[in-house]
Amino acid sequence: MQKTLKILPVCAAAVAVIAVIFRVFQLIVVVDYTEMGFFDADAGFFATWGLYLILLIGAVIFIAAAILDKRSGSAAYDRPAASLSPKQTAILGVAFLLGACLRLYNLVFDFKESVLGFVGEALIFVLFTLIGFLILGSRRLKPVVGYLHIVICISCTMNAAALFMQDTIIIRVSDELLLLLSYICSVLFFLALGRFISGIESKLTRFKLLILGGLTAALSLCASLAGYIALIVDAEYIEPHMAMHPISETGTGIIALAVIMILYGRSSLPVEEGPERTEGYEGNELHP
């Protein structure tokens, strides 16, 4: 029997960790907040663009890993949402509630964006909370939970629009660009997750879900968690610029990693094996 591979979960975790470490280095050494957050002009090519290279290479690795895992017969690409065990669905529900808590913290203590961004963030908090309790309450993934992801996608789009409208030089400021990319990738990820949960997947939905999950985790954690790690290392330099590192995005990264790990976990439904076929056997009757 061919052994199934589980390459993508390992790659997703590794790329996220490497990207966050590199982003912390950039925030402390390369990003010049005295010049509006641009990269230091004296920084080398890799110090400046290395993070984007890591993310690009990571995307290629995720695609290759997904193809290899699928060819090895991994159930992550075939199993329906109903096959998840109560423990697995509970983990997903807890991940959503943790994401909701981080959104609430951001809304109450750290939010400094526009009204449009506030509405988008508040909607995501409400939806994460609702989805988390719906999953934990039933211990299974109901289609209605998948349909709610449409509103999450709209809310993430509102966040992206608010961020884009507040600064016309966003592509030159790495803090804002990473946050924008995180919002965009989150929209695509939650769209694929909603289709999986609601059972209306297309042929490539599962590939998109797992690959986008890896990218969303890396981008979200780089845009948020990296800032808080850098804050611990050099609080005096980083603290005045923490508005571009919303802790709420860490919740999105946690959900993305949880989805990958859950799909690669063991199914609660046993594989059904039909009766062994012998010569002259059809249906329930033997024919000479």
mmCIF file with all atom_site columns, N, CA, C and O in Angstrom, residues 103-154:
data_model
loop_
_atom_site.group_PDB
_atom_site.id
_atom_site.type_symbol
_atom_site.label_atom_id
_atom_site.label_alt_id
_atom_site.label_comp_id
_atom_site.label_asym_id
_atom_site.label_entity_id
_atom_site.label_seq_id
_atom_site.pdbx_PDB_ins_code
_atom_site.Cartn_x
_atom_site.Cartn_y
_atom_site.Cartn_z
_atom_site.occupancy
_atom_site.B_iso_or_equiv
_atom_site.pdbx_formal_charge
_atom_site.auth_seq_id
_atom_site.auth_comp_id
_atom_site.auth_asym_id
_atom_site.auth_atom_id
_atom_site.pdbx_PDB_model_num
ATOM 1   N N  . ARG A 1 103 ? -9.822  39.974 17.307 1.00 0.00 ? 103 ARG A N  1
ATOM 2   C CA . ARG A 1 103 ? -10.517 41.074 16.616 1.00 0.00 ? 103 ARG A CA 1
ATOM 3   C C  . ARG A 1 103 ? -11.108 42.046 17.621 1.00 0.00 ? 103 ARG A C  1
ATOM 4   O O  . ARG A 1 103 ? -11.040 43.270 17.450 1.00 0.00 ? 103 ARG A O  1
ATOM 5   N N  . LEU A 1 104 ? -11.711 41.517 18.686 1.00 0.00 ? 104 LEU A N  1
ATOM 6   C CA . LEU A 1 104 ? -12.306 42.376 19.711 1.00 0.00 ? 104 LEU A CA 1
ATOM 7   C C  . LEU A 1 104 ? -11.238 43.221 20.397 1.00 0.00 ? 104 LEU A C  1
ATOM 8   O O  . LEU A 1 104 ? -11.442 44.425 20.637 1.00 0.00 ? 104 LEU A O  1
ATOM 9   N N  . TYR A 1 105 ? -10.108 42.602 20.710 1.00 0.00 ? 105 TYR A N  1
ATOM 10  C CA . TYR A 1 105 ? -9.009  43.353 21.325 1.00 0.00 ? 105 TYR A CA 1
ATOM 11  C C  . TYR A 1 105 ? -8.564  44.498 20.420 1.00 0.00 ? 105 TYR A C  1
ATOM 12  O O  . TYR A 1 105 ? -8.335  45.627 20.881 1.00 0.00 ? 105 TYR A O  1
ATOM 13  N N  . ASN A 1 106 ? -8.453  44.207 19.120 1.00 0.00 ? 106 ASN A N  1
ATOM 14  C CA . ASN A 1 106 ? -8.024  45.233 18.173 1.00 0.00 ? 106 ASN A CA 1
ATOM 15  C C  . ASN A 1 106 ? -9.042  46.365 18.096 1.00 0.00 ? 106 ASN A C  1
ATOM 16  O O  . ASN A 1 106 ? -8.680  47.549 18.043 1.00 0.00 ? 106 ASN A O  1
ATOM 17  N N  . LEU A 1 107 ? -10.334 46.029 18.096 1.00 0.00 ? 107 LEU A N  1
ATOM 18  C CA . LEU A 1 107 ? -11.385 47.038 18.022 1.00 0.00 ? 107 LEU A CA 1
ATOM 19  C C  . LEU A 1 107 ? -11.398 47.934 19.258 1.00 0.00 ? 107 LEU A C  1
ATOM 20  O O  . LEU A 1 107 ? -11.594 49.150 19.157 1.00 0.00 ? 107 LEU A O  1
ATOM 21  N N  . VAL A 1 108 ? -11.193 47.344 20.418 1.00 0.00 ? 108 VAL A N  1
ATOM 22  C CA . VAL A 1 108 ? -11.314 48.091 21.675 1.00 0.00 ? 108 VAL A CA 1
ATOM 23  C C  . VAL A 1 108 ? -10.056 48.893 21.993 1.00 0.00 ? 108 VAL A C  1
ATOM 24  O O  . VAL A 1 108 ? -10.140 50.047 22.424 1.00 0.00 ? 108 VAL A O  1
ATOM 25  N N  . PHE A 1 109 ? -8.878  48.333 21.753 1.00 0.00 ? 109 PHE A N  1
ATOM 26  C CA . PHE A 1 109 ? -7.656  48.948 22.241 1.00 0.00 ? 109 PHE A CA 1
ATOM 27  C C  . PHE A 1 109 ? -6.749  49.536 21.164 1.00 0.00 ? 109 PHE A C  1
ATOM 28  O O  . PHE A 1 109 ? -6.039  50.515 21.426 1.00 0.00 ? 109 PHE A O  1
ATOM 29  N N  . ASP A 1 110 ? -6.731  48.959 19.968 1.00 0.00 ? 110 ASP A N  1
ATOM 30  C CA . ASP A 1 110 ? -5.691  49.326 19.003 1.00 0.00 ? 110 ASP A CA 1
ATOM 31  C C  . ASP A 1 110 ? -6.204  49.928 17.698 1.00 0.00 ? 110 ASP A C  1
ATOM 32  O O  . ASP A 1 110 ? -5.394  50.296 16.850 1.00 0.00 ? 110 ASP A O  1
ATOM 33  N N  . PHE A 1 111 ? -7.526  50.003 17.491 1.00 0.00 ? 111 PHE A N  1
ATOM 34  C CA . PHE A 1 111 ? -8.012  50.379 16.163 1.00 0.00 ? 111 PHE A CA 1
ATOM 35  C C  . PHE A 1 111 ? -7.818  51.867 15.908 1.00 0.00 ? 111 PHE A C  1
ATOM 36  O O  . PHE A 1 111 ? -8.231  52.706 16.698 1.00 0.00 ? 111 PHE A O  1
ATOM 37  N N  . LYS A 1 112 ? -7.184  52.186 14.751 1.00 0.00 ? 112 LYS A N  1
ATOM 38  C CA . LYS A 1 112 ? -6.904  53.578 14.403 1.00 0.00 ? 112 LYS A CA 1
ATOM 39  C C  . LYS A 1 112 ? -7.188  53.861 12.928 1.00 0.00 ? 112 LYS A C  1
ATOM 40  O O  . LYS A 1 112 ? -6.666  54.812 12.373 1.00 0.00 ? 112 LYS A O  1
ATOM 41  N N  . GLU A 1 113 ? -8.011  53.027 12.298 1.00 0.00 ? 113 GLU A N  1
ATOM 42  C CA . GLU A 1 113 ? -8.267  53.198 10.869 1.00 0.00 ? 113 GLU A CA 1
ATOM 43  C C  . GLU A 1 113 ? -9.569  53.958 10.639 1.00 0.00 ? 113 GLU A C  1
ATOM 44  O O  . GLU A 1 113 ? -10.130 54.568 11.546 1.00 0.00 ? 113 GLU A O  1
ATOM 45  N N  . SER A 1 114 ? -10.069 53.914 9.408  1.00 0.00 ? 114 SER A N  1
ATOM 46  C CA . SER A 1 114 ? -11.251 54.670 9.015  1.00 0.00 ? 114 SER A CA 1
ATOM 47  C C  . SER A 1 114 ? -12.532 53.986 9.472  1.00 0.00 ? 114 SER A C  1
ATOM 48  O O  . SER A 1 114 ? -12.517 52.865 9.984  1.00 0.00 ? 114 SER A O  1
ATOM 49  N N  . VAL A 1 115 ? -13.660 54.681 9.260  1.00 0.00 ? 115 VAL A N  1
ATOM 50  C CA . VAL A 1 115 ? -14.963 54.124 9.607  1.00 0.00 ? 115 VAL A CA 1
ATOM 51  C C  . VAL A 1 115 ? -15.228 52.846 8.803  1.00 0.00 ? 115 VAL A C  1
ATOM 52  O O  . VAL A 1 115 ? -15.753 51.856 9.329  1.00 0.00 ? 115 VAL A O  1
ATOM 53  N N  . LEU A 1 116 ? -14.854 52.862 7.516  1.00 0.00 ? 116 LEU A N  1
ATOM 54  C CA . LEU A 1 116 ? -15.045 51.683 6.673  1.00 0.00 ? 116 LEU A CA 1
ATOM 55  C C  . LEU A 1 116 ? -14.274 50.491 7.225  1.00 0.00 ? 116 LEU A C  1
ATOM 56  O O  . LEU A 1 116 ? -14.785 49.368 7.292  1.00 0.00 ? 116 LEU A O  1
ATOM 57  N N  . GLY A 1 117 ? -13.041 50.735 7.644  1.00 0.00 ? 117 GLY A N  1
ATOM 58  C CA . GLY A 1 117 ? -12.238 49.670 8.221  1.00 0.00 ? 117 GLY A CA 1
ATOM 59  C C  . GLY A 1 117 ? -12.819 49.172 9.535  1.00 0.00 ? 117 GLY A C  1
ATOM 60  O O  . GLY A 1 117 ? -12.783 47.973 9.821  1.00 0.00 ? 117 GLY A O  1
ATOM 61  N N  . PHE A 1 118 ? -13.373 50.093 10.335 1.00 0.00 ? 118 PHE A N  1
ATOM 62  C CA . PHE A 1 118 ? -13.976 49.696 11.610 1.00 0.00 ? 118 PHE A CA 1
ATOM 63  C C  . PHE A 1 118 ? -15.187 48.795 11.389 1.00 0.00 ? 118 PHE A C  1
ATOM 64  O O  . PHE A 1 118 ? -15.344 47.780 12.074 1.00 0.00 ? 118 PHE A O  1
ATOM 65  N N  . VAL A 1 119 ? -16.025 49.158 10.420 1.00 0.00 ? 119 VAL A N  1
ATOM 66  C CA . VAL A 1 119 ? -17.204 48.349 10.110 1.00 0.00 ? 119 VAL A CA 1
ATOM 67  C C  . VAL A 1 119 ? -16.781 46.962 9.639  1.00 0.00 ? 119 VAL A C  1
ATOM 68  O O  . VAL A 1 119 ? -17.343 45.937 10.053 1.00 0.00 ? 119 VAL A O  1
ATOM 69  N N  . GLY A 1 120 ? -15.773 46.899 8.760  1.00 0.00 ? 120 GLY A N  1
ATOM 70  C CA . GLY A 1 120 ? -15.286 45.616 8.265  1.00 0.00 ? 120 GLY A CA 1
ATOM 71  C C  . GLY A 1 120 ? -14.736 44.757 9.389  1.00 0.00 ? 120 GLY A C  1
ATOM 72  O O  . GLY A 1 120 ? -15.025 43.555 9.479  1.00 0.00 ? 120 GLY A O  1
ATOM 73  N N  . GLU A 1 121 ? -13.968 45.365 10.288 1.00 0.00 ? 121 GLU A N  1
ATOM 74  C CA . GLU A 1 121 ? -13.381 44.624 11.407 1.00 0.00 ? 121 GLU A CA 1
ATOM 75  C C  . GLU A 1 121 ? -14.464 44.142 12.376 1.00 0.00 ? 121 GLU A C  1
ATOM 76  O O  . GLU A 1 121 ? -14.412 43.015 12.886 1.00 0.00 ? 121 GLU A O  1
ATOM 77  N N  . ALA A 1 122 ? -15.462 44.997 12.633 1.00 0.00 ? 122 ALA A N  1
ATOM 78  C CA . ALA A 1 122 ? -16.549 44.626 13.539 1.00 0.00 ? 122 ALA A CA 1
ATOM 79  C C  . ALA A 1 122 ? -17.374 43.464 12.968 1.00 0.00 ? 122 ALA A C  1
ATOM 80  O O  . ALA A 1 122 ? -17.782 42.555 13.699 1.00 0.00 ? 122 ALA A O  1
ATOM 81  N N  . LEU A 1 123 ? -17.617 43.508 11.661 1.00 0.00 ? 123 LEU A N  1
ATOM 82  C CA . LEU A 1 123 ? -18.368 42.415 11.029 1.00 0.00 ? 123 LEU A CA 1
ATOM 83  C C  . LEU A 1 123 ? -17.616 41.091 11.139 1.00 0.00 ? 123 LEU A C  1
ATOM 84  O O  . LEU A 1 123 ? -18.218 40.044 11.413 1.00 0.00 ? 123 LEU A O  1
ATOM 85  N N  . ILE A 1 124 ? -16.312 41.143 10.934 1.00 0.00 ? 124 ILE A N  1
ATOM 86  C CA . ILE A 1 124 ? -15.518 39.919 11.032 1.00 0.00 ? 124 ILE A CA 1
ATOM 87  C C  . ILE A 1 124 ? -15.559 39.372 12.454 1.00 0.00 ? 124 ILE A C  1
ATOM 88  O O  . ILE A 1 124 ? -15.670 38.158 12.667 1.00 0.00 ? 124 ILE A O  1
ATOM 89  N N  . PHE A 1 125 ? -15.493 40.270 13.449 1.00 0.00 ? 125 PHE A N  1
ATOM 90  C CA . PHE A 1 125 ? -15.591 39.833 14.842 1.00 0.00 ? 125 PHE A CA 1
ATOM 91  C C  . PHE A 1 125 ? -16.912 39.105 15.102 1.00 0.00 ? 125 PHE A C  1
ATOM 92  O O  . PHE A 1 125 ? -16.930 38.012 15.689 1.00 0.00 ? 125 PHE A O  1
ATOM 93  N N  . VAL A 1 126 ? -18.020 39.699 14.650 1.00 0.00 ? 126 VAL A N  1
ATOM 94  C CA . VAL A 1 126 ? -19.338 39.090 14.855 1.00 0.00 ? 126 VAL A CA 1
ATOM 95  C C  . VAL A 1 126 ? -19.421 37.739 14.152 1.00 0.00 ? 126 VAL A C  1
ATOM 96  O O  . VAL A 1 126 ? -19.905 36.747 14.715 1.00 0.00 ? 126 VAL A O  1
ATOM 97  N N  . LEU A 1 127 ? -18.920 37.665 12.920 1.00 0.00 ? 127 LEU A N  1
ATOM 98  C CA . LEU A 1 127 ? -19.006 36.423 12.145 1.00 0.00 ? 127 LEU A CA 1
ATOM 99  C C  . LEU A 1 127 ? -18.110 35.336 12.718 1.00 0.00 ? 127 LEU A C  1
ATOM 100 O O  . LEU A 1 127 ? -18.507 34.171 12.791 1.00 0.00 ? 127 LEU A O  1
ATOM 101 N N  . PHE A 1 128 ? -16.889 35.690 13.123 1.00 0.00 ? 128 PHE A N  1
ATOM 102 C CA . PHE A 1 128 ? -16.001 34.707 13.746 1.00 0.00 ? 128 PHE A CA 1
ATOM 103 C C  . PHE A 1 128 ? -16.643 34.135 15.010 1.00 0.00 ? 128 PHE A C  1
ATOM 104 O O  . PHE A 1 128 ? -16.577 32.923 15.261 1.00 0.00 ? 128 PHE A O  1
ATOM 105 N N  . THR A 1 129 ? -17.247 35.020 15.805 1.00 0.00 ? 129 THR A N  1
ATOM 106 C CA . THR A 1 129 ? -17.898 34.572 17.041 1.00 0.00 ? 129 THR A CA 1
ATOM 107 C C  . THR A 1 129 ? -19.063 33.639 16.730 1.00 0.00 ? 129 THR A C  1
ATOM 108 O O  . THR A 1 129 ? -19.200 32.563 17.337 1.00 0.00 ? 129 THR A O  1
ATOM 109 N N  . LEU A 1 130 ? -19.900 34.035 15.778 1.00 0.00 ? 130 LEU A N  1
ATOM 110 C CA . LEU A 1 130 ? -21.063 33.228 15.411 1.00 0.00 ? 130 LEU A CA 1
ATOM 111 C C  . LEU A 1 130 ? -20.645 31.871 14.863 1.00 0.00 ? 130 LEU A C  1
ATOM 112 O O  . LEU A 1 130 ? -21.181 30.821 15.254 1.00 0.00 ? 130 LEU A O  1
ATOM 113 N N  . ILE A 1 131 ? -19.666 31.872 13.957 1.00 0.00 ? 131 ILE A N  1
ATOM 114 C CA . ILE A 1 131 ? -19.191 30.620 13.365 1.00 0.00 ? 131 ILE A CA 1
ATOM 115 C C  . ILE A 1 131 ? -18.574 29.716 14.431 1.00 0.00 ? 131 ILE A C  1
ATOM 116 O O  . ILE A 1 131 ? -18.812 28.504 14.460 1.00 0.00 ? 131 ILE A O  1
ATOM 117 N N  . GLY A 1 132 ? -17.780 30.303 15.317 1.00 0.00 ? 132 GLY A N  1
ATOM 118 C CA . GLY A 1 132 ? -17.160 29.515 16.375 1.00 0.00 ? 132 GLY A CA 1
ATOM 119 C C  . GLY A 1 132 ? -18.178 28.806 17.248 1.00 0.00 ? 132 GLY A C  1
ATOM 120 O O  . GLY A 1 132 ? -18.059 27.608 17.527 1.00 0.00 ? 132 GLY A O  1
ATOM 121 N N  . PHE A 1 133 ? -19.222 29.521 17.667 1.00 0.00 ? 133 PHE A N  1
ATOM 122 C CA . PHE A 1 133 ? -20.246 28.913 18.523 1.00 0.00 ? 133 PHE A CA 1
ATOM 123 C C  . PHE A 1 133 ? -21.112 27.925 17.752 1.00 0.00 ? 133 PHE A C  1
ATOM 124 O O  . PHE A 1 133 ? -21.547 26.906 18.304 1.00 0.00 ? 133 PHE A O  1
ATOM 125 N N  . LEU A 1 134 ? -21.382 28.199 16.471 1.00 0.00 ? 134 LEU A N  1
ATOM 126 C CA . LEU A 1 134 ? -22.152 27.253 15.666 1.00 0.00 ? 134 LEU A CA 1
ATOM 127 C C  . LEU A 1 134 ? -21.409 25.927 15.517 1.00 0.00 ? 134 LEU A C  1
ATOM 128 O O  . LEU A 1 134 ? -22.004 24.847 15.605 1.00 0.00 ? 134 LEU A O  1
ATOM 129 N N  . ILE A 1 135 ? -20.104 26.013 15.292 1.00 0.00 ? 135 ILE A N  1
ATOM 130 C CA . ILE A 1 135 ? -19.309 24.787 15.142 1.00 0.00 ? 135 ILE A CA 1
ATOM 131 C C  . ILE A 1 135 ? -19.224 24.033 16.459 1.00 0.00 ? 135 ILE A C  1
ATOM 132 O O  . ILE A 1 135 ? -19.429 22.816 16.519 1.00 0.00 ? 135 ILE A O  1
ATOM 133 N N  . LEU A 1 136 ? -18.939 24.747 17.551 1.00 0.00 ? 136 LEU A N  1
ATOM 134 C CA . LEU A 1 136 ? -18.812 24.082 18.847 1.00 0.00 ? 136 LEU A CA 1
ATOM 135 C C  . LEU A 1 136 ? -20.156 23.548 19.338 1.00 0.00 ? 136 LEU A C  1
ATOM 136 O O  . LEU A 1 136 ? -20.203 22.524 20.029 1.00 0.00 ? 136 LEU A O  1
ATOM 137 N N  . GLY A 1 137 ? -21.237 24.223 18.963 1.00 0.00 ? 137 GLY A N  1
ATOM 138 C CA . GLY A 1 137 ? -22.552 23.795 19.409 1.00 0.00 ? 137 GLY A CA 1
ATOM 139 C C  . GLY A 1 137 ? -23.019 22.504 18.770 1.00 0.00 ? 137 GLY A C  1
ATOM 140 O O  . GLY A 1 137 ? -23.687 21.682 19.405 1.00 0.00 ? 137 GLY A O  1
ATOM 141 N N  . SER A 1 138 ? -22.655 22.300 17.505 1.00 0.00 ? 138 SER A N  1
ATOM 142 C CA . SER A 1 138 ? -23.120 21.110 16.793 1.00 0.00 ? 138 SER A CA 1
ATOM 143 C C  . SER A 1 138 ? -22.036 20.052 16.612 1.00 0.00 ? 138 SER A C  1
ATOM 144 O O  . SER A 1 138 ? -22.339 18.914 16.273 1.00 0.00 ? 138 SER A O  1
ATOM 145 N N  . ARG A 1 139 ? -20.759 20.444 16.802 1.00 0.00 ? 139 ARG A N  1
ATOM 146 C CA . ARG A 1 139 ? -19.617 19.552 16.606 1.00 0.00 ? 139 ARG A CA 1
ATOM 147 C C  . ARG A 1 139 ? -19.555 18.988 15.185 1.00 0.00 ? 139 ARG A C  1
ATOM 148 O O  . ARG A 1 139 ? -18.996 17.925 14.961 1.00 0.00 ? 139 ARG A O  1
ATOM 149 N N  . ARG A 1 140 ? -20.175 19.684 14.258 1.00 0.00 ? 140 ARG A N  1
ATOM 150 C CA . ARG A 1 140 ? -20.039 19.316 12.851 1.00 0.00 ? 140 ARG A CA 1
ATOM 151 C C  . ARG A 1 140 ? -20.180 20.582 12.011 1.00 0.00 ? 140 ARG A C  1
ATOM 152 O O  . ARG A 1 140 ? -20.661 21.611 12.495 1.00 0.00 ? 140 ARG A O  1
ATOM 153 N N  . LEU A 1 141 ? -19.758 20.518 10.759 1.00 0.00 ? 141 LEU A N  1
ATOM 154 C CA . LEU A 1 141 ? -19.771 21.684 9.889  1.00 0.00 ? 141 LEU A CA 1
ATOM 155 C C  . LEU A 1 141 ? -21.049 21.719 9.071  1.00 0.00 ? 141 LEU A C  1
ATOM 156 O O  . LEU A 1 141 ? -21.232 20.921 8.155  1.00 0.00 ? 141 LEU A O  1
ATOM 157 N N  . LYS A 1 142 ? -21.934 22.635 9.397  1.00 0.00 ? 142 LYS A N  1
ATOM 158 C CA . LYS A 1 142 ? -23.186 22.771 8.677  1.00 0.00 ? 142 LYS A CA 1
ATOM 159 C C  . LYS A 1 142 ? -22.991 23.696 7.472  1.00 0.00 ? 142 LYS A C  1
ATOM 160 O O  . LYS A 1 142 ? -22.164 24.619 7.515  1.00 0.00 ? 142 LYS A O  1
ATOM 161 N N  . PRO A 1 143 ? -23.750 23.484 6.387  1.00 0.00 ? 143 PRO A N  1
ATOM 162 C CA . PRO A 1 143 ? -23.620 24.347 5.204  1.00 0.00 ? 143 PRO A CA 1
ATOM 163 C C  . PRO A 1 143 ? -23.789 25.831 5.499  1.00 0.00 ? 143 PRO A C  1
ATOM 164 O O  . PRO A 1 143 ? -23.140 26.662 4.871  1.00 0.00 ? 143 PRO A O  1
ATOM 165 N N  . VAL A 1 144 ? -24.657 26.173 6.468  1.00 0.00 ? 144 VAL A N  1
ATOM 166 C CA . VAL A 1 144 ? -24.883 27.580 6.774  1.00 0.00 ? 144 VAL A CA 1
ATOM 167 C C  . VAL A 1 144 ? -23.598 28.262 7.230  1.00 0.00 ? 144 VAL A C  1
ATOM 168 O O  . VAL A 1 144 ? -23.393 29.456 6.980  1.00 0.00 ? 144 VAL A O  1
ATOM 169 N N  . VAL A 1 145 ? -22.724 27.500 7.891  1.00 0.00 ? 145 VAL A N  1
ATOM 170 C CA . VAL A 1 145 ? -21.436 28.051 8.314  1.00 0.00 ? 145 VAL A CA 1
ATOM 171 C C  . VAL A 1 145 ? -20.612 28.456 7.089  1.00 0.00 ? 145 VAL A C  1
ATOM 172 O O  . VAL A 1 145 ? -19.944 29.494 7.086  1.00 0.00 ? 145 VAL A O  1
ATOM 173 N N  . GLY A 1 146 ? -20.678 27.645 6.046  1.00 0.00 ? 146 GLY A N  1
ATOM 174 C CA . GLY A 1 146 ? -19.966 27.971 4.812  1.00 0.00 ? 146 GLY A CA 1
ATOM 175 C C  . GLY A 1 146 ? -20.521 29.215 4.146  1.00 0.00 ? 146 GLY A C  1
ATOM 176 O O  . GLY A 1 146 ? -19.765 30.053 3.638  1.00 0.00 ? 146 GLY A O  1
ATOM 177 N N  . TYR A 1 147 ? -21.845 29.381 4.166  1.00 0.00 ? 147 TYR A N  1
ATOM 178 C CA . TYR A 1 147 ? -22.459 30.547 3.534  1.00 0.00 ? 147 TYR A CA 1
ATOM 179 C C  . TYR A 1 147 ? -22.066 31.844 4.248  1.00 0.00 ? 147 TYR A C  1
ATOM 180 O O  . TYR A 1 147 ? -21.957 32.900 3.619  1.00 0.00 ? 147 TYR A O  1
ATOM 181 N N  . LEU A 1 148 ? -21.848 31.771 5.556  1.00 0.00 ? 148 LEU A N  1
ATOM 182 C CA . LEU A 1 148 ? -21.440 32.965 6.310  1.00 0.00 ? 148 LEU A CA 1
ATOM 183 C C  . LEU A 1 148 ? -20.075 33.486 5.865  1.00 0.00 ? 148 LEU A C  1
ATOM 184 O O  . LEU A 1 148 ? -19.763 34.661 6.078  1.00 0.00 ? 148 LEU A O  1
ATOM 185 N N  . HIS A 1 149 ? -19.272 32.610 5.248  1.00 0.00 ? 149 HIS A N  1
ATOM 186 C CA . HIS A 1 149 ? -17.946 33.039 4.799  1.00 0.00 ? 149 HIS A CA 1
ATOM 187 C C  . HIS A 1 149 ? -18.035 34.076 3.677  1.00 0.00 ? 149 HIS A C  1
ATOM 188 O O  . HIS A 1 149 ? -17.068 34.816 3.442  1.00 0.00 ? 149 HIS A O  1
ATOM 189 N N  . ILE A 1 150 ? -19.157 34.136 2.995  1.00 0.00 ? 150 ILE A N  1
ATOM 190 C CA . ILE A 1 150 ? -19.326 35.162 1.961  1.00 0.00 ? 150 ILE A CA 1
ATOM 191 C C  . ILE A 1 150 ? -19.254 36.545 2.587  1.00 0.00 ? 150 ILE A C  1
ATOM 192 O O  . ILE A 1 150 ? -18.624 37.465 2.056  1.00 0.00 ? 150 ILE A O  1
ATOM 193 N N  . VAL A 1 151 ? -19.885 36.698 3.756  1.00 0.00 ? 151 VAL A N  1
ATOM 194 C CA . VAL A 1 151 ? -19.874 37.989 4.446  1.00 0.00 ? 151 VAL A CA 1
ATOM 195 C C  . VAL A 1 151 ? -18.478 38.290 4.979  1.00 0.00 ? 151 VAL A C  1
ATOM 196 O O  . VAL A 1 151 ? -18.044 39.450 4.996  1.00 0.00 ? 151 VAL A O  1
ATOM 197 N N  . ILE A 1 152 ? -17.754 37.251 5.415  1.00 0.00 ? 152 ILE A N  1
ATOM 198 C CA . ILE A 1 152 ? -16.372 37.461 5.848  1.00 0.00 ? 152 ILE A CA 1
ATOM 199 C C  . ILE A 1 152 ? -15.536 38.011 4.693  1.00 0.00 ? 152 ILE A C  1
ATOM 200 O O  . ILE A 1 152 ? -14.727 38.931 4.873  1.00 0.00 ? 152 ILE A O  1
ATOM 201 N N  . CYS A 1 153 ? -15.727 37.450 3.496  1.00 0.00 ? 153 CYS A N  1
ATOM 202 C CA . CYS A 1 153 ? -14.989 37.914 2.317  1.00 0.00 ? 153 CYS A CA 1
ATOM 203 C C  . CYS A 1 153 ? -15.302 39.379 2.024  1.00 0.00 ? 153 CYS A C  1
ATOM 204 O O  . CYS A 1 153 ? -14.403 40.171 1.704  1.00 0.00 ? 153 CYS A O  1
ATOM 205 N N  . ILE A 1 154 ? -16.566 39.751 2.143  1.00 0.00 ? 154 ILE A N  1
ATOM 206 C CA . ILE A 1 154 ? -16.961 41.146 1.926  1.00 0.00 ? 154 ILE A CA 1
ATOM 207 C C  . ILE A 1 154 ? -16.297 42.050 2.963  1.00 0.00 ? 154 ILE A C  1
ATOM 208 O O  . ILE A 1 154 ? -15.791 43.133 2.644  1.00 0.00 ? 154 ILE A O  1
#
